[in-house]
PDB file of C-alpha atoms in Angstrom:
ATOM      1  CA  MET X   1      28.863-108.576 125.514  1.00  0.00           C
ATOM      2  CA  PRO X   2      27.305-106.515 128.179  1.00  0.00           C
ATOM      3  CA  GLU X   3      27.994-102.726 127.872  1.00  0.00           C
ATOM      4  CA  PRO X   4      30.151-101.189 130.545  1.00  0.00           C
ATOM      5  CA  PRO X   5      28.205 -99.147 133.054  1.00  0.00           C
ATOM      6  CA  LEU X   6      28.029 -95.357 132.382  1.00  0.00           C
ATOM      7  CA  LYS X   7      29.915 -93.095 134.686  1.00  0.00           C
ATOM      8  CA  PRO X   8      27.777 -90.440 136.386  1.00  0.00           C
ATOM      9  CA  VAL X   9      28.392 -86.858 135.190  1.00  0.00           C
ATOM     10  CA  LEU X  10      29.936 -84.853 137.928  1.00  0.00           C
ATOM     11  CA  GLN X  11      28.602 -81.338 138.553  1.00  0.00           C
ATOM     12  CA  LYS X  12      31.042 -78.459 138.401  1.00  0.00           C
ATOM     13  CA  PRO X  13      31.745 -76.908 141.739  1.00  0.00           C
ATOM     14  CA  PRO X  14      30.874 -73.264 142.389  1.00  0.00           C
ATOM     15  CA  GLY X  15      33.443 -70.813 141.016  1.00  0.00           C
ATOM     16  CA  TYR X  16      34.811 -73.295 138.515  1.00  0.00           C
ATOM     17  CA  LYS X  17      36.320 -71.742 135.384  1.00  0.00           C
ATOM     18  CA  ASP X  18      36.723 -73.624 132.196  1.00  0.00           C
ATOM     19  CA  PRO X  19      40.370 -73.251 131.145  1.00  0.00           C
ATOM     20  CA  SER X  20      39.431 -73.664 127.479  1.00  0.00           C
ATOM     21  CA  ALA X  21      36.924 -70.708 127.552  1.00  0.00           C
ATOM     22  CA  PRO X  22      38.181 -67.343 126.130  1.00  0.00           C
ATOM     23  CA  ALA X  23      39.219 -64.860 128.698  1.00  0.00           C
ATOM     24  CA  VAL X  24      36.853 -61.895 129.311  1.00  0.00           C
ATOM     25  CA  LYS X  25      38.422 -58.526 129.930  1.00  0.00           C
ATOM     26  CA  PRO X  26      37.452 -57.001 133.220  1.00  0.00           C
ATOM     27  CA  GLY X  27      34.846 -54.239 132.935  1.00  0.00           C
ATOM     28  CA  PHE X  28      33.763 -55.199 129.437  1.00  0.00           C
ATOM     29  CA  ARG X  29      30.100 -55.761 128.849  1.00  0.00           C
ATOM     30  CA  PRO X  30      28.528 -56.777 125.591  1.00  0.00           C
ATOM     31  CA  PRO X  31      26.293 -54.036 124.043  1.00  0.00           C
ATOM     32  CA  PRO X  32      22.616 -54.403 124.906  1.00  0.00           C
ATOM     33  CA  ARG X  33      20.371 -55.607 122.189  1.00  0.00           C
ATOM     34  CA  LYS X  34      17.815 -53.149 120.806  1.00  0.00           C
ATOM     35  CA  PRO X  35      14.263 -54.123 121.661  1.00  0.00           C
ATOM     36  CA  VAL X  36      12.201 -55.152 118.719  1.00  0.00           C
ATOM     37  CA  LEU X  37       9.046 -52.989 118.648  1.00  0.00           C
ATOM     38  CA  PRO X  38       5.884 -53.740 116.687  1.00  0.00           C
ATOM     39  CA  PRO X  39       5.193 -51.460 113.665  1.00  0.00           C
ATOM     40  CA  SER X  40       2.458 -49.578 115.559  1.00  0.00           C
ATOM     41  CA  PHE X  41       5.052 -48.329 118.097  1.00  0.00           C
ATOM     42  CA  HIS X  42       7.507 -46.961 115.558  1.00  0.00           C
ATOM     43  CA  PRO X  43       7.964 -43.151 115.938  1.00  0.00           C
ATOM     44  CA  LYS X  44       6.421 -41.068 113.178  1.00  0.00           C
ATOM     45  CA  LYS X  45       8.702 -39.143 110.914  1.00  0.00           C
ATOM     46  CA  ARG X  46       8.439 -35.395 111.252  1.00  0.00           C
ATOM     47  CA  ARG X  47       6.882 -33.588 108.344  1.00  0.00           C
ATOM     48  CA  GLY X  48       7.841 -30.039 109.272  1.00  0.00           C
ATOM     49  CA  GLY X  49       9.084 -29.415 105.750  1.00  0.00           C
ATOM     50  CA  CYS X  50       5.595 -29.956 104.282  1.00  0.00           C
ATOM     51  CA  CYS X  51       4.064 -27.569 106.812  1.00  0.00           C
ATOM     52  CA  ARG X  52       6.615 -24.861 106.072  1.00  0.00           C
ATOM     53  CA  VAL X  53       6.137 -25.213 102.318  1.00  0.00           C
ATOM     54  CA  CYS X  54       2.348 -24.913 102.616  1.00  0.00           C
ATOM     55  CA  CYS X  55       2.602 -21.855 104.885  1.00  0.00           C
ATOM     56  CA  CYS X  56       5.098 -20.173 102.559  1.00  0.00           C
ATOM     57  CA  CYS X  57       2.896 -20.838  99.536  1.00  0.00           C
ATOM     58  CA  PHE X  58      -0.136 -19.388 101.318  1.00  0.00           C
ATOM     59  CA  CYS X  59       1.788 -16.251 102.392  1.00  0.00           C
ATOM     60  CA  ILE X  60       3.155 -15.725  98.885  1.00  0.00           C
ATOM     61  CA  PHE X  61      -0.324 -16.133  97.398  1.00  0.00           C
ATOM     62  CA  PHE X  62      -1.769 -13.659  99.906  1.00  0.00           C
ATOM     63  CA  LEU X  63       0.955 -11.070  99.187  1.00  0.00           C
ATOM     64  CA  ILE X  64       0.475 -11.436  95.434  1.00  0.00           C
ATOM     65  CA  LEU X  65      -3.280 -10.969  95.888  1.00  0.00           C
ATOM     66  CA  ILE X  66      -2.749  -7.767  97.895  1.00  0.00           C
ATOM     67  CA  LEU X  67      -0.289  -6.486  95.294  1.00  0.00           C
ATOM     68  CA  LEU X  68      -2.778  -7.129  92.491  1.00  0.00           C
ATOM     69  CA  LEU X  69      -5.513  -5.298  94.405  1.00  0.00           C
ATOM     70  CA  LEU X  70      -3.229  -2.304  94.930  1.00  0.00           C
ATOM     71  CA  ILE X  71      -2.293  -2.227  91.255  1.00  0.00           C
ATOM     72  CA  CYS X  72      -5.948  -2.463  90.200  1.00  0.00           C
ATOM     73  CA  GLY X  73      -6.855   0.312  92.646  1.00  0.00           C
ATOM     74  CA  ALA X  74      -4.092   2.570  91.340  1.00  0.00           C
ATOM     75  CA  VAL X  75      -5.139   2.011  87.717  1.00  0.00           C
ATOM     76  CA  PHE X  76      -8.761   2.641  88.672  1.00  0.00           C
ATOM     77  CA  TYR X  77      -7.883   5.888  90.459  1.00  0.00           C
ATOM     78  CA  LEU X  78      -5.739   7.222  87.614  1.00  0.00           C
ATOM     79  CA  TRP X  79      -8.311   6.386  84.957  1.00  0.00           C
ATOM     80  CA  PHE X  80     -11.603   7.317  86.663  1.00  0.00           C
ATOM     81  CA  ASP X  81     -10.360  10.018  89.098  1.00  0.00           C
ATOM     82  CA  PRO X  82     -13.057   9.155  91.705  1.00  0.00           C
ATOM     83  CA  LYS X  83     -14.505  11.810  94.026  1.00  0.00           C
ATOM     84  CA  LEU X  84     -16.791  11.455  97.012  1.00  0.00           C
ATOM     85  CA  PRO X  85     -20.370  12.731  96.702  1.00  0.00           C
ATOM     86  CA  GLY X  86     -21.277  16.092  98.191  1.00  0.00           C
ATOM     87  CA  PHE X  87     -24.165  16.782 100.583  1.00  0.00           C
ATOM     88  CA  HIS X  88     -25.518  20.279 101.338  1.00  0.00           C
ATOM     89  CA  VAL X  89     -28.532  21.558 103.277  1.00  0.00           C
ATOM     90  CA  GLN X  90     -30.620  23.714 100.950  1.00  0.00           C
ATOM     91  CA  SER X  91     -33.359  24.762 103.324  1.00  0.00           C
ATOM     92  CA  VAL X  92     -35.166  23.906 106.543  1.00  0.00           C
ATOM     93  CA  ARG X  93     -38.735  25.114 106.938  1.00  0.00           C
ATOM     94  CA  ILE X  94     -40.522  24.673 110.251  1.00  0.00           C
ATOM     95  CA  SER X  95     -44.193  25.060 109.427  1.00  0.00           C
ATOM     96  CA  ARG X  96     -45.408  24.289 112.945  1.00  0.00           C
ATOM     97  CA  PHE X  97     -43.642  24.626 116.287  1.00  0.00           C
ATOM     98  CA  ASN X  98     -45.977  24.733 119.279  1.00  0.00           C
ATOM     99  CA  VAL X  99     -44.983  24.224 122.901  1.00  0.00           C
ATOM    100  CA  THR X 100     -47.940  23.533 125.194  1.00  0.00           C
ATOM    101  CA  ASN X 101     -47.786  23.515 128.983  1.00  0.00           C
ATOM    102  CA  LYS X 102     -50.221  21.048 130.533  1.00  0.00           C
ATOM    103  CA  PRO X 103     -50.741  19.920 134.137  1.00  0.00           C
ATOM    104  CA  ASP X 104     -48.940  16.640 133.421  1.00  0.00           C
ATOM    105  CA  GLY X 105     -45.996  18.173 131.521  1.00  0.00           C
ATOM    106  CA  THR X 106     -44.809  20.190 128.534  1.00  0.00           C
ATOM    107  CA  TYR X 107     -45.551  18.900 125.034  1.00  0.00           C
ATOM    108  CA  LEU X 108     -44.168  19.802 121.619  1.00  0.00           C
ATOM    109  CA  ASP X 109     -45.914  19.701 118.251  1.00  0.00           C
ATOM    110  CA  ALA X 110     -43.651  20.367 115.266  1.00  0.00           C
ATOM    111  CA  GLN X 111     -43.580  19.808 111.532  1.00  0.00           C
ATOM    112  CA  THR X 112     -40.524  20.384 109.334  1.00  0.00           C
ATOM    113  CA  THR X 113     -39.602  20.216 105.662  1.00  0.00           C
ATOM    114  CA  THR X 114     -35.888  19.848 104.890  1.00  0.00           C
ATOM    115  CA  ARG X 115     -34.235  19.790 101.492  1.00  0.00           C
ATOM    116  CA  LEU X 116     -30.855  18.133 100.974  1.00  0.00           C
ATOM    117  CA  GLU X 117     -28.798  18.636  97.835  1.00  0.00           C
ATOM    118  CA  VAL X 118     -26.725  15.635  96.723  1.00  0.00           C
ATOM    119  CA  LYS X 119     -24.031  16.023  94.055  1.00  0.00           C
ATOM    120  CA  ASN X 120     -22.103  13.483  92.017  1.00  0.00           C
ATOM    121  CA  PRO X 121     -18.944  15.263  90.778  1.00  0.00           C
ATOM    122  CA  ASN X 122     -17.631  12.222  88.861  1.00  0.00           C
ATOM    123  CA  ALA X 123     -17.626  12.262  85.063  1.00  0.00           C
ATOM    124  CA  LYS X 124     -17.127   8.491  84.650  1.00  0.00           C
ATOM    125  CA  MET X 125     -18.947   6.938  87.613  1.00  0.00           C
ATOM    126  CA  THR X 126     -22.498   6.559  88.861  1.00  0.00           C
ATOM    127  CA  TYR X 127     -23.610   6.459  92.497  1.00  0.00           C
ATOM    128  CA  TYR X 128     -26.279   4.116  93.842  1.00  0.00           C
ATOM    129  CA  TYR X 129     -28.003   4.946  97.125  1.00  0.00           C
ATOM    130  CA  GLY X 130     -29.977   2.582  99.295  1.00  0.00           C
ATOM    131  CA  ASN X 131     -32.883   3.619 101.504  1.00  0.00           C
ATOM    132  CA  THR X 132     -31.838   6.676 103.504  1.00  0.00           C
ATOM    133  CA  GLU X 133     -33.013   7.206 107.085  1.00  0.00           C
ATOM    134  CA  VAL X 134     -33.018  10.912 108.016  1.00  0.00           C
ATOM    135  CA  ASP X 135     -33.288  12.377 111.535  1.00  0.00           C
ATOM    136  CA  VAL X 136     -34.033  16.058 112.192  1.00  0.00           C
ATOM    137  CA  SER X 137     -33.457  17.697 115.573  1.00  0.00           C
ATOM    138  CA  VAL X 138     -33.285  21.209 117.047  1.00  0.00           C
ATOM    139  CA  GLY X 139     -31.279  22.681 119.893  1.00  0.00           C
ATOM    140  CA  GLU X 140     -27.784  21.941 121.120  1.00  0.00           C
ATOM    141  CA  GLY X 141     -26.315  20.076 124.069  1.00  0.00           C
ATOM    142  CA  GLY X 142     -28.890  19.229 126.715  1.00  0.00           C
ATOM    143  CA  ASP X 143     -31.616  21.106 124.815  1.00  0.00           C
ATOM    144  CA  GLU X 144     -31.360  18.939 121.694  1.00  0.00           C
ATOM    145  CA  THR X 145     -34.787  17.571 120.801  1.00  0.00           C
ATOM    146  CA  GLU X 146     -35.712  15.263 117.948  1.00  0.00           C
ATOM    147  CA  LEU X 147     -38.328  16.469 115.479  1.00  0.00           C
ATOM    148  CA  GLY X 148     -38.941  13.123 113.825  1.00  0.00           C
ATOM    149  CA  THR X 149     -37.448  10.530 111.490  1.00  0.00           C
ATOM    150  CA  THR X 150     -38.335   9.620 107.932  1.00  0.00           C
ATOM    151  CA  THR X 151     -37.041   7.275 105.228  1.00  0.00           C
ATOM    152  CA  VAL X 152     -36.173   8.303 101.677  1.00  0.00           C
ATOM    153  CA  HIS X 153     -36.286   5.525  99.098  1.00  0.00           C
ATOM    154  CA  GLY X 154     -33.126   4.534  97.270  1.00  0.00           C
ATOM    155  CA  PHE X 155     -32.155   6.357  94.101  1.00  0.00           C
ATOM    156  CA  THR X 156     -29.452   6.517  91.430  1.00  0.00           C
ATOM    157  CA  MET X 157     -27.306   9.521  90.543  1.00  0.00           C
ATOM    158  CA  GLY X 158     -25.889   9.780  87.051  1.00  0.00           C
ATOM    159  CA  LYS X 159     -22.542  11.252  86.088  1.00  0.00           C
ATOM    160  CA  GLN X 160     -22.070  14.874  87.188  1.00  0.00           C
ATOM    161  CA  ASN X 161     -25.660  15.004  88.367  1.00  0.00           C
ATOM    162  CA  THR X 162     -27.379  16.870  91.214  1.00  0.00           C
ATOM    163  CA  THR X 163     -30.424  15.626  93.132  1.00  0.00           C
ATOM    164  CA  SER X 164     -32.592  17.390  95.712  1.00  0.00           C
ATOM    165  CA  LEU X 165     -34.134  15.250  98.463  1.00  0.00           C
ATOM    166  CA  LYS X 166     -37.272  16.412 100.245  1.00  0.00           C
ATOM    167  CA  VAL X 167     -37.452  15.253 103.855  1.00  0.00           C
ATOM    168  CA  GLU X 168     -40.646  15.785 105.864  1.00  0.00           C
ATOM    169  CA  THR X 169     -40.812  15.019 109.589  1.00  0.00           C
ATOM    170  CA  LYS X 170     -43.214  15.739 112.409  1.00  0.00           C
ATOM    171  CA  VAL X 171     -43.818  15.062 116.083  1.00  0.00           C
ATOM    172  CA  ILE X 172     -47.132  15.262 117.927  1.00  0.00           C
ATOM    173  CA  ASN X 173     -47.471  15.634 121.703  1.00  0.00           C
ATOM    174  CA  LYS X 174     -43.788  14.942 122.312  1.00  0.00           C
ATOM    175  CA  LEU X 175     -43.028  15.222 126.016  1.00  0.00           C
ATOM    176  CA  VAL X 176     -40.108  17.568 126.806  1.00  0.00           C
ATOM    177  CA  ASP X 177     -38.699  19.151 129.940  1.00  0.00           C
ATOM    178  CA  ASP X 178     -40.380  22.372 131.000  1.00  0.00           C
ATOM    179  CA  GLY X 179     -37.178  24.400 130.770  1.00  0.00           C
ATOM    180  CA  VAL X 180     -36.207  22.888 127.413  1.00  0.00           C
ATOM    181  CA  GLY X 181     -39.619  23.632 125.924  1.00  0.00           C
ATOM    182  CA  THR X 182     -39.485  27.247 127.088  1.00  0.00           C
ATOM    183  CA  ARG X 183     -35.991  27.834 125.686  1.00  0.00           C
ATOM    184  CA  LEU X 184     -36.753  26.187 122.344  1.00  0.00           C
ATOM    185  CA  GLN X 185     -39.877  28.263 121.885  1.00  0.00           C
ATOM    186  CA  ALA X 186     -37.998  31.479 122.667  1.00  0.00           C
ATOM    187  CA  ARG X 187     -35.243  30.642 120.175  1.00  0.00           C
ATOM    188  CA  TYR X 188     -37.788  29.733 117.528  1.00  0.00           C
ATOM    189  CA  ARG X 189     -39.488  33.099 117.861  1.00  0.00           C
ATOM    190  CA  SER X 190     -36.148  34.933 117.707  1.00  0.00           C
ATOM    191  CA  LYS X 191     -35.003  32.790 114.743  1.00  0.00           C
ATOM    192  CA  SER X 192     -31.883  31.753 116.654  1.00  0.00           C
ATOM    193  CA  LEU X 193     -32.857  28.089 116.629  1.00  0.00           C
ATOM    194  CA  ARG X 194     -30.229  25.652 115.364  1.00  0.00           C
ATOM    195  CA  VAL X 195     -31.127  22.561 113.368  1.00  0.00           C
ATOM    196  CA  SER X 196     -29.196  19.303 112.935  1.00  0.00           C
ATOM    197  CA  VAL X 197     -29.778  16.746 110.186  1.00  0.00           C
ATOM    198  CA  GLU X 198     -28.337  13.225 110.167  1.00  0.00           C
ATOM    199  CA  ALA X 199     -28.747  10.751 107.306  1.00  0.00           C
ATOM    200  CA  ARG X 200     -27.748   7.076 107.315  1.00  0.00           C
ATOM    201  CA  THR X 201     -27.528   5.310 103.987  1.00  0.00           C
ATOM    202  CA  LYS X 202     -25.509   2.920 101.808  1.00  0.00           C
ATOM    203  CA  ILE X 203     -23.561   4.038  98.752  1.00  0.00           C
ATOM    204  CA  GLY X 204     -22.494   1.900  95.801  1.00  0.00           C
ATOM    205  CA  LEU X 205     -20.433   2.682  92.694  1.00  0.00           C
ATOM    206  CA  GLY X 206     -21.422   2.135  89.094  1.00  0.00           C
ATOM    207  CA  VAL X 207     -18.490   1.791  86.678  1.00  0.00           C
ATOM    208  CA  ALA X 208     -18.892   0.887  82.999  1.00  0.00           C
ATOM    209  CA  GLY X 209     -22.370  -0.462  83.646  1.00  0.00           C
ATOM    210  CA  LEU X 210     -21.235  -2.623  86.583  1.00  0.00           C
ATOM    211  CA  LYS X 211     -22.572  -2.088  90.089  1.00  0.00           C
ATOM    212  CA  ILE X 212     -19.825  -2.443  92.682  1.00  0.00           C
ATOM    213  CA  GLY X 213     -20.780  -3.264  96.264  1.00  0.00           C
ATOM    214  CA  MET X 214     -22.329  -0.931  98.840  1.00  0.00           C
ATOM    215  CA  VAL X 215     -20.806   0.598 101.954  1.00  0.00           C
ATOM    216  CA  GLY X 216     -22.674   2.204 104.855  1.00  0.00           C
ATOM    217  CA  VAL X 217     -22.093   5.898 105.555  1.00  0.00           C
ATOM    218  CA  THR X 218     -23.484   8.527 107.910  1.00  0.00           C
ATOM    219  CA  VAL X 219     -23.982  12.112 106.757  1.00  0.00           C
ATOM    220  CA  LYS X 220     -24.072  14.756 109.501  1.00  0.00           C
ATOM    221  CA  CYS X 221     -25.117  18.404 109.239  1.00  0.00           C
ATOM    222  CA  ASP X 222     -24.848  19.733 112.802  1.00  0.00           C
ATOM    223  CA  GLY X 223     -25.748  23.073 114.371  1.00  0.00           C
ATOM    224  CA  ILE X 224     -27.125  24.895 111.322  1.00  0.00           C
ATOM    225  CA  ALA X 225     -28.585  28.312 112.168  1.00  0.00           C
ATOM    226  CA  LEU X 226     -31.902  29.109 110.510  1.00  0.00           C
ATOM    227  CA  LYS X 227     -30.702  32.672 109.845  1.00  0.00           C
ATOM    228  CA  ARG X 228     -27.803  31.256 107.851  1.00  0.00           C
ATOM    229  CA  LEU X 229     -30.184  29.292 105.637  1.00  0.00           C
ATOM    230  CA  ASP X 230     -32.481  32.292 105.209  1.00  0.00           C
ATOM    231  CA  GLY X 231     -29.481  34.245 103.915  1.00  0.00           C
ATOM    232  CA  GLY X 232     -29.054  31.784 101.040  1.00  0.00           C
ATOM    233  CA  ASP X 233     -26.132  29.834 102.482  1.00  0.00           C
ATOM    234  CA  MET X 234     -25.974  26.073 101.873  1.00  0.00           C
ATOM    235  CA  PRO X 235     -23.847  24.463 104.613  1.00  0.00           C
ATOM    236  CA  LYS X 236     -21.858  21.413 103.589  1.00  0.00           C
ATOM    237  CA  CYS X 237     -22.436  18.174 105.452  1.00  0.00           C
ATOM    238  CA  VAL X 238     -19.761  15.755 106.625  1.00  0.00           C
ATOM    239  CA  ILE X 239     -19.597  12.119 105.502  1.00  0.00           C
ATOM    240  CA  ASN X 240     -18.616   9.979 108.469  1.00  0.00           C
ATOM    241  CA  MET X 241     -17.196   6.473 108.078  1.00  0.00           C
ATOM    242  CA  LEU X 242     -13.902   4.810 108.934  1.00  0.00           C
ATOM    243  CA  LYS X 243     -11.168   7.446 108.746  1.00  0.00           C
ATOM    244  CA  TRP X 244      -8.949   5.221 106.612  1.00  0.00           C
ATOM    245  CA  ALA X 245     -11.859   4.670 104.198  1.00  0.00           C
ATOM    246  CA  GLN X 246     -12.702   8.309 103.467  1.00  0.00           C
ATOM    247  CA  HIS X 247     -10.467   8.498 100.383  1.00  0.00           C
ATOM    248  CA  PRO X 248     -12.282   7.608  97.140  1.00  0.00           C
ATOM    249  CA  LEU X 249      -9.666   4.971  96.270  1.00  0.00           C
ATOM    250  CA  ILE X 250     -10.102   3.273  99.653  1.00  0.00           C
ATOM    251  CA  LEU X 251     -13.873   3.584  99.306  1.00  0.00           C
ATOM    252  CA  PHE X 252     -13.638   1.720  95.995  1.00  0.00           C
ATOM    253  CA  THR X 253     -11.480  -0.959  97.650  1.00  0.00           C
ATOM    254  CA  CYS X 254     -13.996  -1.330 100.509  1.00  0.00           C
ATOM    255  CA  MET X 255     -16.756  -1.883  97.972  1.00  0.00           C
ATOM    256  CA  LYS X 256     -14.772  -4.238  95.744  1.00  0.00           C
ATOM    257  CA  ALA X 257     -12.736  -6.285  98.190  1.00  0.00           C
ATOM    258  CA  PRO X 258     -15.579  -8.126  99.986  1.00  0.00           C
ATOM    259  CA  GLN X 259     -16.641  -9.746  96.713  1.00  0.00           C
ATOM    260  CA  ARG X 260     -13.132 -10.987  95.794  1.00  0.00           C
ATOM    261  CA  VAL X 261     -11.137 -11.545  98.949  1.00  0.00           C
ATOM    262  CA  GLU X 262     -13.571 -12.419 101.730  1.00  0.00           C
ATOM    263  CA  SER X 263     -14.367 -15.840 100.268  1.00  0.00           C
ATOM    264  CA  LEU X 264     -10.634 -16.617  99.944  1.00  0.00           C
ATOM    265  CA  ILE X 265      -9.479 -15.661 103.423  1.00  0.00           C
ATOM    266  CA  ASP X 266     -12.633 -16.441 105.356  1.00  0.00           C
ATOM    267  CA  GLU X 267     -11.736 -17.289 108.923  1.00  0.00           C
ATOM    268  CA  THR X 268     -13.529 -20.632 108.918  1.00  0.00           C
ATOM    269  CA  ILE X 269     -11.772 -21.806 105.754  1.00  0.00           C
ATOM    270  CA  LEU X 270      -8.408 -20.659 107.085  1.00  0.00           C
ATOM    271  CA  GLN X 271      -8.880 -22.536 110.363  1.00  0.00           C
ATOM    272  CA  HIS X 272      -9.906 -25.675 108.485  1.00  0.00           C
ATOM    273  CA  PHE X 273      -6.829 -25.381 106.240  1.00  0.00           C
ATOM    274  CA  VAL X 274      -4.472 -25.089 109.216  1.00  0.00           C
ATOM    275  CA  SER X 275      -6.143 -27.953 111.078  1.00  0.00           C
ATOM    276  CA  THR X 276      -5.521 -30.311 108.150  1.00  0.00           C
ATOM    277  CA  LEU X 277      -1.755 -29.740 108.266  1.00  0.00           C
ATOM    278  CA  ASP X 278       0.182 -32.306 110.297  1.00  0.00           C
ATOM    279  CA  CYS X 279       3.022 -30.232 111.729  1.00  0.00           C
ATOM    280  CA  SER X 280       3.981 -32.793 114.376  1.00  0.00           C
TER     281      SER X 280
END
C-alpha cells in the first residue's frame, strides 16, 4: 500500500512558550561556567613561607656567628691581656741644615737622623711589622717643610721586647718660600725648631706561634721641640686608626675577622643567595 503523505512540520510562531517546559523564575540566571585554562596559564602558588624560613635561618646563623666571635674575643682578652705597642721618639739629630738664597729662589739642604723606640709590653704575644714608611718634617702650620721620606724594612718584636729604629732622611736643593726659609733657619740656630715624625705601617699579632692578620696604622709624633729631646725627654707618639678599633680586643678582632667572616658574608655571595630565592 502506498504510504500516506507526511505532514509538513509547522514552525513555532515568535513568542511561543511550550506549556510542558518548566517555569523559570524571573531574575534567575544560571551561574556562569568557569573557563577552562591550559596548564601554562594556571597561577603559581606563593612560596613566601620558604623565603621567610631561609631568611630566618640566615639571620640566626649570622647572630650565632657574631656571638661566637664575641665569646672568643672575650676569652682571648682575659687570657692574653693584650696591649697596644708603644712608640717614642728617642732623638732627632739634624746634621745639615742649610738655606741658600739664589736668584731663582730659596733652596734647602738638610740631613736628619731620627731614632724611634718601639715597645711590645705583652708577655704572651708577638708583634709583626710590615715595611714602615717614615716622613720627617720641621716647622708648624704654613712653615711646615718636609725633610725627606725613607722606608724601614719589616721586623718582628718578641714578647716584652724593645726595638730602636734608625731613620735617615735628606733633601737636596728643595725649593721653599723665601720667608719660610728665613724663619726655619733662624729657629734652627736658636734651637727652637720643632720636628714632626709620621710613620705608616702594618701590624700583625703572633699568638702561640700563629700569625694573625695585619692591620694598617699611622703613628704620629707632632710638634716635638729639639730642646725637649736634648733634655733627655722621649715624647710618646699617637697610634691613629679607626677610633672603635683602638682597643686591643677590637684590634685583635679586626685582624682575625677578615679571615673567618669575610668569605661567609661577602656581598657578591649574599646577592647571589637572595637572587635565587623565589619570593613571588
